[in-house]
Amino acid sequence: MVRLLSILFSVGLALTACTSTPPTGNGGISVYKISPRDEAKIQFRMLDSVNALRQARGVAPLQLNAELTAAAATHARDMSVQNRPWHFGSDGSSPIDRVRRSGYNGILKGENISETFETELETLSAWMEAADTRDVILDPSATHLGFAWLQEKSGKLWWCLVTGGPGVAPTLSPIAVVASE
């Protein structure tokens, strides 16, 4: 019996050591911490998860796009500075403005944002629960994905997912984006 308990304890200890982003906590609350070396892994985990959801619905996969990712990173940083999740930048910019500034050659299809302490996959799950944010992820006319975040020292995450597709951006267009908090 003692041997069995020792083996179970050793296995549990080994599994705990395998965590790539160990939780830290305040008063027993674990915080999802992202290290700089995890950036590509998290971006591709999000892309793969979005594409799995799209495939299940019979929608073509998205490709990760550097310009849309730059627009998403700019906005994640700006939401943190403003300390609120919303679609307008502190300079008055809209998602359309940010996508144009990034040099993206297509048109904005949608933007999902979140202020949370949750992981990227928990955030994606929350976005899939609401029709408006789910529509951004599953939009069949979208071909590209930008995904970025900013994590504060407290662990709070500002996530931003931007989708785009082919076409010429109109000179004046309404903002057709959605948010998730």
XYZ file of N, CA, C and O in Angstrom:
724
model
N 0.815 -1.189 0.000
C 0.000 0.000 0.000
C 0.865 1.262 0.000
O 0.591 2.199 -0.734
N 1.917 1.257 0.835
C 2.826 2.396 0.909
C 3.531 2.563 -0.436
O 3.718 3.674 -0.926
N 3.886 1.441 -1.058
C 4.560 1.499 -2.363
C 3.629 2.099 -3.418
O 4.062 2.923 -4.223
N 2.369 1.725 -3.423
C 1.398 2.261 -4.374
C 1.222 3.763 -4.176
O 1.202 4.535 -5.137
N 1.112 4.200 -2.933
C 0.991 5.628 -2.651
C 2.237 6.390 -3.088
O 2.151 7.501 -3.612
N 3.401 5.793 -2.899
C 4.652 6.428 -3.326
C 4.692 6.576 -4.834
O 5.128 7.608 -5.359
N 4.253 5.567 -5.552
C 4.233 5.619 -7.021
C 3.257 6.684 -7.491
O 3.580 7.494 -8.360
N 2.044 6.718 -6.926
C 1.059 7.724 -7.311
C 1.557 9.134 -7.010
O 1.378 10.054 -7.809
N 2.201 9.319 -5.878
C 2.756 10.628 -5.528
C 3.839 11.022 -6.526
O 3.888 12.167 -6.983
N 4.705 10.089 -6.890
C 5.784 10.369 -7.860
C 5.225 10.723 -9.224
O 5.709 11.648 -9.886
N 4.209 9.994 -9.667
C 3.585 10.289 -10.963
C 2.937 11.668 -10.927
O 3.088 12.468 -11.852
N 2.224 11.971 -9.855
C 1.607 13.296 -9.726
C 2.634 14.404 -9.725
O 2.459 15.447 -10.362
N 3.738 14.195 -9.038
C 4.812 15.189 -8.997
C 5.428 15.361 -10.379
O 5.696 16.485 -10.813
N 5.627 14.266 -11.104
C 6.197 14.346 -12.455
C 5.256 15.077 -13.396
O 5.693 15.889 -14.218
N 3.967 14.813 -13.308
C 3.000 15.500 -14.166
C 2.949 16.990 -13.861
O 2.812 17.808 -14.758
N 3.071 17.345 -12.607
C 3.084 18.752 -12.227
C 4.286 19.457 -12.841
O 4.190 20.591 -13.301
N 5.407 18.782 -12.919
C 6.627 19.373 -13.476
C 6.547 19.541 -14.984
O 7.326 20.292 -15.565
N 5.608 18.865 -15.642
C 5.491 18.933 -17.099
C 4.747 20.168 -17.589
O 4.684 20.412 -18.783
N 4.164 20.939 -16.723
C 3.399 22.118 -17.124
C 4.327 23.138 -17.775
O 5.328 23.532 -17.206
N 3.987 23.602 -19.004
C 4.850 24.542 -19.718
C 4.730 25.962 -19.180
O 5.659 26.735 -19.277
N 3.570 26.314 -18.678
C 3.396 27.639 -18.093
C 2.857 27.450 -16.678
O 1.651 27.424 -16.469
N 3.774 27.264 -15.719
C 3.326 26.945 -14.368
C 2.467 28.044 -13.778
O 2.761 29.216 -13.950
N 1.379 27.636 -13.118
C 0.536 28.647 -12.498
C 1.214 29.261 -11.284
O 1.928 28.588 -10.567
N 1.000 30.531 -11.117
C 1.429 31.211 -9.909
C 0.166 31.760 -9.299
O -0.859 31.838 -9.964
N 0.222 32.148 -8.074
C -1.068 32.547 -7.545
C -1.033 33.588 -6.461
O -0.016 33.834 -5.843
N -2.178 34.181 -6.277
C -2.444 35.086 -5.181
C -3.597 34.482 -4.411
O -4.694 34.377 -4.930
N -3.336 34.056 -3.216
C -4.405 33.500 -2.405
C -5.023 32.252 -3.003
O -6.216 32.039 -2.888
N -4.227 31.424 -3.669
C -4.737 30.189 -4.234
C -5.325 30.322 -5.628
O -5.754 29.347 -6.212
N -5.355 31.528 -6.184
C -5.872 31.718 -7.538
C -4.708 31.566 -8.509
O -3.731 32.300 -8.433
N -4.799 30.601 -9.418
C -3.708 30.413 -10.373
C -3.870 31.390 -11.530
O -4.980 31.723 -11.934
N -2.738 31.851 -12.038
C -2.715 32.824 -13.122
C -1.988 32.212 -14.305
O -0.913 31.644 -14.155
N -2.594 32.306 -15.470
C -2.000 31.813 -16.708
C -0.935 32.815 -17.142
O -1.247 33.932 -17.515
N 0.320 32.423 -17.068
C 1.429 33.303 -17.439
C 1.999 32.853 -18.775
O 2.276 31.674 -18.974
N 2.191 33.802 -19.671
C 2.737 33.517 -20.991
C 4.165 34.035 -21.044
O 4.413 35.199 -20.761
N 5.077 33.163 -21.432
C 6.465 33.598 -21.584
C 6.695 33.981 -23.045
O 5.986 33.507 -23.944
N 7.687 34.836 -23.316
C 7.958 35.242 -24.703
C 8.225 34.059 -25.635
O 7.881 34.111 -26.812
N 8.787 32.977 -25.119
C 9.080 31.826 -25.983
C 7.813 31.072 -26.404
O 7.851 30.228 -27.276
N 6.685 31.371 -25.748
C 5.420 30.692 -26.061
C 4.613 31.394 -27.152
O 3.560 30.894 -27.546
N 5.062 32.547 -27.637
C 4.262 33.345 -28.566
C 3.830 32.563 -29.807
O 2.641 32.501 -30.111
N 4.765 31.969 -30.523
C 4.411 31.237 -31.739
C 3.525 30.044 -31.425
O 2.561 29.760 -32.152
N 3.819 29.356 -30.336
C 3.022 28.186 -29.955
C 1.563 28.588 -29.710
O 0.639 27.901 -30.158
N 1.364 29.697 -29.028
C 0.004 30.149 -28.725
C -0.703 30.616 -29.988
O -1.877 30.306 -30.202
N -0.003 31.344 -30.855
C -0.626 31.795 -32.104
C -1.065 30.609 -32.953
O -2.175 30.596 -33.485
N -0.198 29.602 -33.082
C -0.559 28.455 -33.911
C -1.585 27.553 -33.238
O -2.395 26.922 -33.911
N -1.591 27.510 -31.906
C -2.642 26.756 -31.210
C -4.001 27.401 -31.477
O -4.998 26.726 -31.705
N -4.050 28.742 -31.465
C -5.300 29.446 -31.771
C -5.697 29.200 -33.227
O -6.849 28.882 -33.519
N -4.746 29.362 -34.142
C -5.035 29.137 -35.565
C -5.557 27.717 -35.798
O -6.574 27.535 -36.475
N -4.882 26.728 -35.239
C -5.321 25.333 -35.410
C -6.708 25.111 -34.820
O -7.541 24.414 -35.409
N -6.979 25.708 -33.670
C -8.290 25.544 -33.031
C -9.384 26.219 -33.836
O -10.472 25.652 -34.032
N -9.123 27.433 -34.314
C -10.097 28.133 -35.167
C -10.359 27.312 -36.424
O -11.517 27.115 -36.823
N -9.306 26.806 -37.036
C -9.480 26.033 -38.275
C -10.203 24.713 -38.035
O -10.964 24.259 -38.898
N -10.016 24.108 -36.872
C -10.768 22.892 -36.544
C -12.259 23.211 -36.419
O -13.108 22.454 -36.912
N -12.580 24.332 -35.795
C -13.978 24.753 -35.683
C -14.569 25.061 -37.057
O -15.712 24.710 -37.350
N -13.782 25.736 -37.889
C -14.245 26.059 -39.239
C -14.450 24.782 -40.062
O -15.442 24.658 -40.783
N -13.526 23.837 -39.957
C -13.643 22.585 -40.690
C -14.898 21.822 -40.279
O -15.603 21.267 -41.125
N -15.191 21.824 -38.984
C -16.388 21.134 -38.494
C -17.661 21.737 -39.074
O -18.682 21.058 -39.178
N -17.613 23.002 -39.455
C -18.759 23.688 -40.063
C -18.688 23.712 -41.584
O -19.506 24.358 -42.233
N -17.662 23.067 -42.161
C -17.524 23.026 -43.610
C -17.003 24.322 -44.215
O -17.271 24.624 -45.369
N -16.247 25.100 -43.415
C -15.716 26.382 -43.869
C -14.210 26.247 -44.097
O -13.519 25.569 -43.331
N -13.707 26.886 -45.131
C -12.283 26.825 -45.467
C -11.421 27.370 -44.327
O -11.841 28.280 -43.600
N -10.211 26.844 -44.183
C -9.327 27.299 -43.109
C -8.781 28.707 -43.355
O -8.762 29.197 -44.481
N -8.345 29.338 -42.270
C -7.707 30.651 -42.329
C -6.192 30.474 -42.335
O -5.677 29.470 -41.846
N -5.504 31.476 -42.849
C -4.044 31.518 -42.788
C -3.644 32.650 -41.858
O -4.253 33.729 -41.901
N -2.621 32.408 -41.048
C -2.101 33.450 -40.176
C -1.481 34.536 -41.045
O -0.761 34.248 -41.994
N -1.791 35.793 -40.738
C -1.332 36.921 -41.542
C -0.580 37.904 -40.650
O -1.111 38.347 -39.627
N 0.634 38.262 -41.058
C 1.494 39.134 -40.259
C 0.906 40.532 -40.089
O 0.998 41.122 -39.002
N 0.305 41.079 -41.144
C -0.261 42.433 -41.039
C -1.452 42.469 -40.094
O -1.581 43.386 -39.279
N -2.331 41.467 -40.199
C -3.477 41.421 -39.287
C -3.020 41.162 -37.856
O -3.598 41.717 -36.906
N -1.987 40.369 -37.685
C -1.439 40.132 -36.352
C -0.854 41.424 -35.783
O -1.028 41.715 -34.593
N -0.220 42.227 -36.633
C 0.306 43.523 -36.171
C -0.835 44.441 -35.742
O -0.738 45.131 -34.712
N -1.924 44.452 -36.493
C -3.085 45.265 -36.125
C -3.677 44.781 -34.800
O -4.052 45.589 -33.938
N -3.742 43.466 -34.618
C -4.266 42.896 -33.370
C -3.354 43.242 -32.189
O -3.837 43.592 -31.107
N -2.052 43.166 -32.384
C -1.102 43.484 -31.312
C -1.201 44.948 -30.908
O -1.172 45.282 -29.718
N -1.330 45.816 -31.898
C -1.477 47.245 -31.614
C -2.708 47.486 -30.763
O -2.673 48.241 -29.788
N -3.799 46.824 -31.116
C -5.033 47.067 -30.370
C -5.000 46.434 -28.979
O -5.518 47.021 -28.019
N -4.412 45.250 -28.837
C -4.306 44.627 -27.515
C -3.530 45.544 -26.567
O -3.938 45.757 -25.416
N -2.441 46.104 -27.055
C -1.636 47.035 -26.257
C -2.454 48.268 -25.883
O -2.436 48.733 -24.750
N -3.188 48.793 -26.860
C -3.961 50.006 -26.632
C -5.128 49.774 -25.662
O -5.429 50.634 -24.841
N -5.768 48.607 -25.735
C -6.838 48.316 -24.777
C -6.287 48.296 -23.358
O -6.936 48.793 -22.435
N -5.087 47.751 -23.193
C -4.468 47.726 -21.873
C -4.205 49.139 -21.370
O -4.478 49.448 -20.209
N -3.703 49.995 -22.243
C -3.438 51.385 -21.868
C -4.735 52.083 -21.461
O -4.780 52.819 -20.475
N -5.805 51.822 -22.213
C -7.104 52.436 -21.914
C -7.816 51.747 -20.754
O -8.787 52.274 -20.217
N -7.363 50.541 -20.426
C -7.964 49.719 -19.382
C -9.450 49.459 -19.637
O -10.274 49.509 -18.734
N -9.760 49.167 -20.892
C -11.126 48.763 -21.231
C -11.130 48.030 -22.566
O -10.415 48.393 -23.493
N -11.961 46.981 -22.648
C -12.066 46.251 -23.904
C -13.110 46.897 -24.809
O -14.299 46.836 -24.542
N -12.617 47.553 -25.827
C -13.549 48.086 -26.814
C -12.820 48.233 -28.123
O -11.608 48.113 -28.200
N -13.570 48.482 -29.179
C -13.016 48.404 -30.525
C -12.356 49.676 -31.032
O -11.813 49.670 -32.123
N -12.377 50.736 -30.259
C -11.769 51.983 -30.727
C -10.460 52.241 -30.016
O -10.345 52.046 -28.812
N -9.481 52.712 -30.766
C -8.181 53.022 -30.200
C -8.200 54.336 -29.447
O -9.102 55.157 -29.616
N -7.181 54.556 -28.640
C -7.086 55.794 -27.875
C -6.921 57.006 -28.785
O -7.201 58.128 -28.383
N -6.503 56.763 -30.020
C -6.377 57.844 -31.008
C -7.640 57.996 -31.853
O -7.651 58.736 -32.828
N -8.705 57.276 -31.485
C -9.956 57.334 -32.229
C -10.024 56.346 -33.391
O -11.014 56.312 -34.117
N -8.982 55.535 -33.553
C -8.947 54.599 -34.682
C -9.980 53.491 -34.516
O -10.293 53.056 -33.414
N -10.476 53.035 -35.657
C -11.403 51.907 -35.700
C -10.616 50.663 -36.118
O -9.467 50.769 -36.552
N -11.223 49.488 -36.033
C -10.550 48.288 -36.527
C -10.165 48.426 -38.012
O -9.097 47.970 -38.416
N -11.018 49.070 -38.786
C -10.720 49.283 -40.208
C -9.456 50.127 -40.358
O -8.579 49.807 -41.166
N -9.347 51.182 -39.560
C -8.153 52.037 -39.605
C -6.899 51.234 -39.282
O -5.874 51.364 -39.958
N -6.958 50.424 -38.227
C -5.778 49.660 -37.807
C -5.362 48.650 -38.855
O -4.171 48.451 -39.101
N -6.333 48.010 -39.488
C -6.019 47.036 -40.530
C -5.379 47.738 -41.735
O -4.402 47.251 -42.300
N -5.896 48.895 -42.101
C -5.292 49.664 -43.204
C -3.876 50.095 -42.856
O -2.967 49.990 -43.676
N -3.692 50.625 -41.637
C -2.359 51.085 -41.202
C -1.337 49.952 -41.202
O -0.151 50.185 -41.397
N -1.796 48.747 -40.934
C -0.873 47.610 -40.868
C -0.372 47.195 -42.249
O 0.574 46.436 -42.355
N -1.031 47.696 -43.304
C -0.624 47.356 -44.663
C -1.332 46.146 -45.240
O -0.956 45.644 -46.297
N -2.372 45.674 -44.565
C -3.117 44.516 -45.075
C -3.786 44.876 -46.386
O -4.427 45.923 -46.500
N -3.648 44.006 -47.395
C -4.182 44.290 -48.735
C -5.641 43.918 -48.921
O -6.247 44.305 -49.916
N -6.216 43.178 -48.000
C -7.617 42.803 -48.109
C -8.492 43.735 -47.283
O -8.124 44.878 -47.005
N -9.667 43.215 -46.906
C -10.587 44.016 -46.100
C -10.845 43.327 -44.753
O -10.774 42.110 -44.635
N -11.130 44.141 -43.764
C -11.473 43.646 -42.439
C -12.793 42.884 -42.525
O -13.766 43.366 -43.096
N -12.812 41.701 -41.930
C -14.053 40.930 -41.831
C -14.637 40.996 -40.424
O -15.843 40.977 -40.258
N -13.780 41.077 -39.400
C -14.286 41.161 -38.040
C -13.171 41.228 -37.025
O -12.009 40.961 -37.335
N -13.550 41.600 -35.826
C -12.597 41.695 -34.720
C -13.276 41.211 -33.444
O -14.377 41.652 -33.128
N -12.624 40.296 -32.743
C -13.071 39.846 -31.426
C -12.037 40.294 -30.412
O -10.836 40.177 -30.661
N -12.509 40.775 -29.275
C -11.616 41.227 -28.219
C -12.058 40.645 -26.889
O -13.221 40.248 -26.728
N -11.120 40.614 -25.946
C -11.455 40.111 -24.623
C -10.468 40.643 -23.599
O -9.280 40.761 -23.870
N -10.983 40.922 -22.423
C -10.194 41.255 -21.246
C -10.460 40.139 -20.251
O -11.602 39.955 -19.810
N -9.431 39.363 -19.913
C -9.660 38.182 -19.102
C -8.376 37.699 -18.450
O -7.292 38.192 -18.764
N -8.501 36.728 -17.585
C -7.352 36.009 -17.030
C -7.307 34.598 -17.617
O -6.509 33.777 -17.200
N -8.173 34.316 -18.582
C -8.293 32.978 -19.154
C -7.294 32.741 -20.279
O -6.792 33.679 -20.889
N -7.070 31.470 -20.584
C -6.170 31.072 -21.660
C -6.781 31.427 -23.012
O -7.976 31.767 -23.099
N -5.980 31.301 -24.048
C -6.484 31.580 -25.392
C -7.598 30.611 -25.785
O -8.557 31.008 -26.452
N -7.506 29.359 -25.374
C -8.540 28.396 -25.748
C -9.822 28.592 -24.942
O -10.924 28.398 -25.461
N -9.702 29.014 -23.704
C -10.894 29.357 -22.927
C -11.570 30.597 -23.514
O -12.798 30.684 -23.562
N -10.758 31.527 -23.983
C -11.302 32.736 -24.612
C -11.990 32.384 -25.922
O -13.086 32.872 -26.194
N -11.373 31.521 -26.715
C -12.004 31.077 -27.969
C -13.333 30.382 -27.666
O -14.333 30.622 -28.359
N -13.363 29.569 -26.642
C -14.604 28.892 -26.255
C -15.686 29.907 -25.892
O -16.853 29.758 -26.299
N -15.323 30.951 -25.160
C -16.299 31.996 -24.808
C -16.776 32.716 -26.067
O -17.971 33.022 -26.194
N -15.873 33.004 -26.994
C -16.274 33.648 -28.250
C -17.233 32.767 -29.046
O -18.151 33.262 -29.684
N -17.041 31.454 -28.987
C -17.907 30.543 -29.735
C -19.298 30.431 -29.115
O -20.234 30.001 -29.775
N -19.457 30.829 -27.875
C -20.761 30.761 -27.218
C -21.690 31.900 -27.622
O -22.904 31.778 -27.475
N -21.143 32.995 -28.104
C -21.967 34.153 -28.492
C -22.054 34.220 -30.019
O -21.044 34.092 -30.715
N -23.252 34.427 -30.527
C -23.476 34.410 -31.969
C -22.627 35.437 -32.718
O -22.049 35.126 -33.764
N -22.526 36.664 -32.196
C -21.807 37.703 -32.938
C -20.307 37.410 -33.031
O -19.703 37.571 -34.089
N -19.689 36.941 -31.949
C -18.259 36.636 -32.002
C -18.003 35.320 -32.741
O -16.995 35.180 -33.435
N -18.925 34.375 -32.620
C -18.820 33.125 -33.371
C -18.866 33.409 -34.870
O -18.122 32.814 -35.650
N -19.720 34.344 -35.285
C -19.827 34.686 -36.709
C -18.519 35.226 -37.271
O -18.191 34.984 -38.435
N -17.752 35.966 -36.470
C -16.446 36.459 -36.922
C -15.515 35.282 -37.188
O -14.821 35.232 -38.203
N -15.507 34.314 -36.294
C -14.615 33.161 -36.410
C -15.004 32.258 -37.576
O -14.137 31.730 -38.278
N -16.298 32.102 -37.806
C -16.774 31.160 -38.833
C -17.156 31.824 -40.159
O -17.668 31.143 -41.049
N -16.891 33.104 -40.321
C -17.242 33.823 -41.550
C -16.603 33.143 -42.756
O -15.373 33.100 -42.876
N -17.415 32.608 -43.680
C -16.847 31.902 -44.832
C -16.084 32.812 -45.799
O -15.267 32.332 -46.581
N -16.303 34.118 -45.737
C -15.583 35.019 -46.638
C -14.208 35.416 -46.085
O -13.410 36.026 -46.788
N -13.922 35.064 -44.831
C -12.618 35.355 -44.242
C -11.590 34.338 -44.733
O -11.892 33.148 -44.872
N -10.392 34.824 -44.988
C -9.295 33.954 -45.436
C -8.050 34.084 -44.563
O -7.170 33.231 -44.622
N -7.976 35.151 -43.790
C -6.781 35.422 -42.986
C -7.140 35.703 -41.537
O -8.225 36.214 -41.249
N -6.180 35.411 -40.669
C -6.355 35.608 -39.234
C -5.160 36.364 -38.678
O -4.012 36.065 -39.021
N -5.447 37.330 -37.830
C -4.425 37.973 -37.016
C -4.789 37.732 -35.570
O -5.961 37.830 -35.199
N -3.811 37.397 -34.757
C -4.099 37.086 -33.363
C -2.943 37.552 -32.492
O -1.785 37.234 -32.761
N -3.259 38.323 -31.459
C -2.225 38.821 -30.556
C -2.836 39.128 -29.199
O -4.063 39.106 -29.032
N -1.974 39.441 -28.256
C -2.408 39.730 -26.893
C -1.353 40.567 -26.200
O -0.219 40.694 -26.656
N -1.780 41.116 -25.087
C -0.851 41.755 -24.168
C -1.189 41.223 -22.786
O -2.361 41.185 -22.407
N -0.163 40.782 -22.068
C -0.385 40.323 -20.703
C 0.252 41.297 -19.732
O 1.437 41.630 -19.840
N -0.562 41.773 -18.790
C -0.073 42.672 -17.751
C 0.635 41.872 -16.659
O 0.471 40.653 -16.570
N 1.394 42.546 -15.819
C 2.105 41.874 -14.731
C 1.165 41.118 -13.809
O 1.525 40.095 -13.243
N -0.066 41.607 -13.669
C -1.060 40.941 -12.814
C -1.533 39.624 -13.408
O -2.172 38.831 -12.727
N -1.240 39.405 -14.686
C -1.707 38.215 -15.385
C -2.890 38.495 -16.293
O -3.263 37.658 -17.117
N -3.498 39.681 -16.160
C -4.647 40.012 -17.006
C -4.202 40.009 -18.464
O -3.145 40.511 -18.824
N -5.050 39.421 -19.309
C -4.769 39.316 -20.741
C -5.753 40.139 -21.542
O -6.955 40.136 -21.275
N -5.227 40.813 -22.543
C -6.026 41.557 -23.509
C -5.836 40.839 -24.844
O -4.792 40.937 -25.471
N -6.843 40.056 -25.252
C -6.774 39.272 -26.477
C -7.425 40.047 -27.615
O -8.441 40.716 -27.411
N -6.877 39.899 -28.811
C -7.478 40.506 -29.998
C -7.304 39.556 -31.179
O -6.188 39.143 -31.502
N -8.400 39.191 -31.799
C -8.426 38.334 -32.978
C -9.061 39.137 -34.103
O -10.142 39.706 -33.921
N -8.370 39.209 -35.241
C -8.850 39.981 -36.387
C -8.908 39.051 -37.589
O -7.963 38.288 -37.836
N -10.008 39.114 -38.336
C -10.092 38.340 -39.567
C -10.211 39.288 -40.756
O -10.741 40.395 -40.639
N -9.702 38.821 -41.881
C -9.755 39.608 -43.103
C -9.942 38.696 -44.297
O -9.823 37.467 -44.189
N -10.217 39.321 -45.422
C -10.415 38.547 -46.639
C -10.141 39.393 -47.862
O -9.813 40.577 -47.759
N -10.289 38.766 -49.010
C -9.994 39.478 -50.245
C -11.007 40.585 -50.518
O -12.139 40.542 -50.046
N -10.571 41.552 -51.247
C -11.451 42.646 -51.626
C -10.754 43.971 -51.469
O -9.667 44.064 -50.903
N -11.387 44.985 -51.965
C -10.868 46.341 -51.863
C -11.655 47.048 -50.775
O -12.883 47.083 -50.810
N -10.937 47.605 -49.832
C -11.602 48.302 -48.733
C -12.335 49.524 -49.255
O -11.776 50.309 -50.017
N -13.600 49.682 -48.894
C -14.336 50.873 -49.310
C -13.767 52.115 -48.633
O -13.155 52.012 -47.564
N -13.970 53.243 -49.234
C -13.457 54.474 -48.643
C -14.209 54.833 -47.368
O -13.626 55.306 -46.428
N -15.495 54.597 -47.343
C -16.297 54.801 -46.139
C -17.110 53.538 -45.907
O -17.845 53.112 -46.782
N -16.955 52.964 -44.735
C -17.753 51.775 -44.451
C -18.128 51.757 -42.987
O -17.396 52.262 -42.147
N -19.263 51.176 -42.696
C -19.653 51.080 -41.278
C -18.776 50.072 -40.565
O -18.211 49.174 -41.197
N -18.665 50.217 -39.273
C -17.898 49.264 -38.481
C -18.809 48.082 -38.209
O -19.872 48.226 -37.638
N -18.365 46.927 -38.662
C -19.144 45.711 -38.480
C -18.298 44.719 -37.705
O -17.893 43.692 -38.217
N -18.020 45.050 -36.463
C -17.198 44.185 -35.639
C -17.934 43.901 -34.344
O -18.894 44.576 -34.004
N -17.460 42.884 -33.649
C -18.131 42.483 -32.430
C -17.124 42.335 -31.297
O -15.930 42.199 -31.518
N -17.624 42.373 -30.087
C -16.743 42.282 -28.915
C -17.172 41.159 -28.001
O -18.322 40.739 -28.003
N -16.224 40.714 -27.207
C -16.497 39.748 -26.157
C -15.769 40.215 -24.914
O -14.607 40.555 -24.971
N -16.472 40.255 -23.821
C -15.824 40.678 -22.569
C -15.770 39.544 -21.614
O -16.569 38.715 -21.528
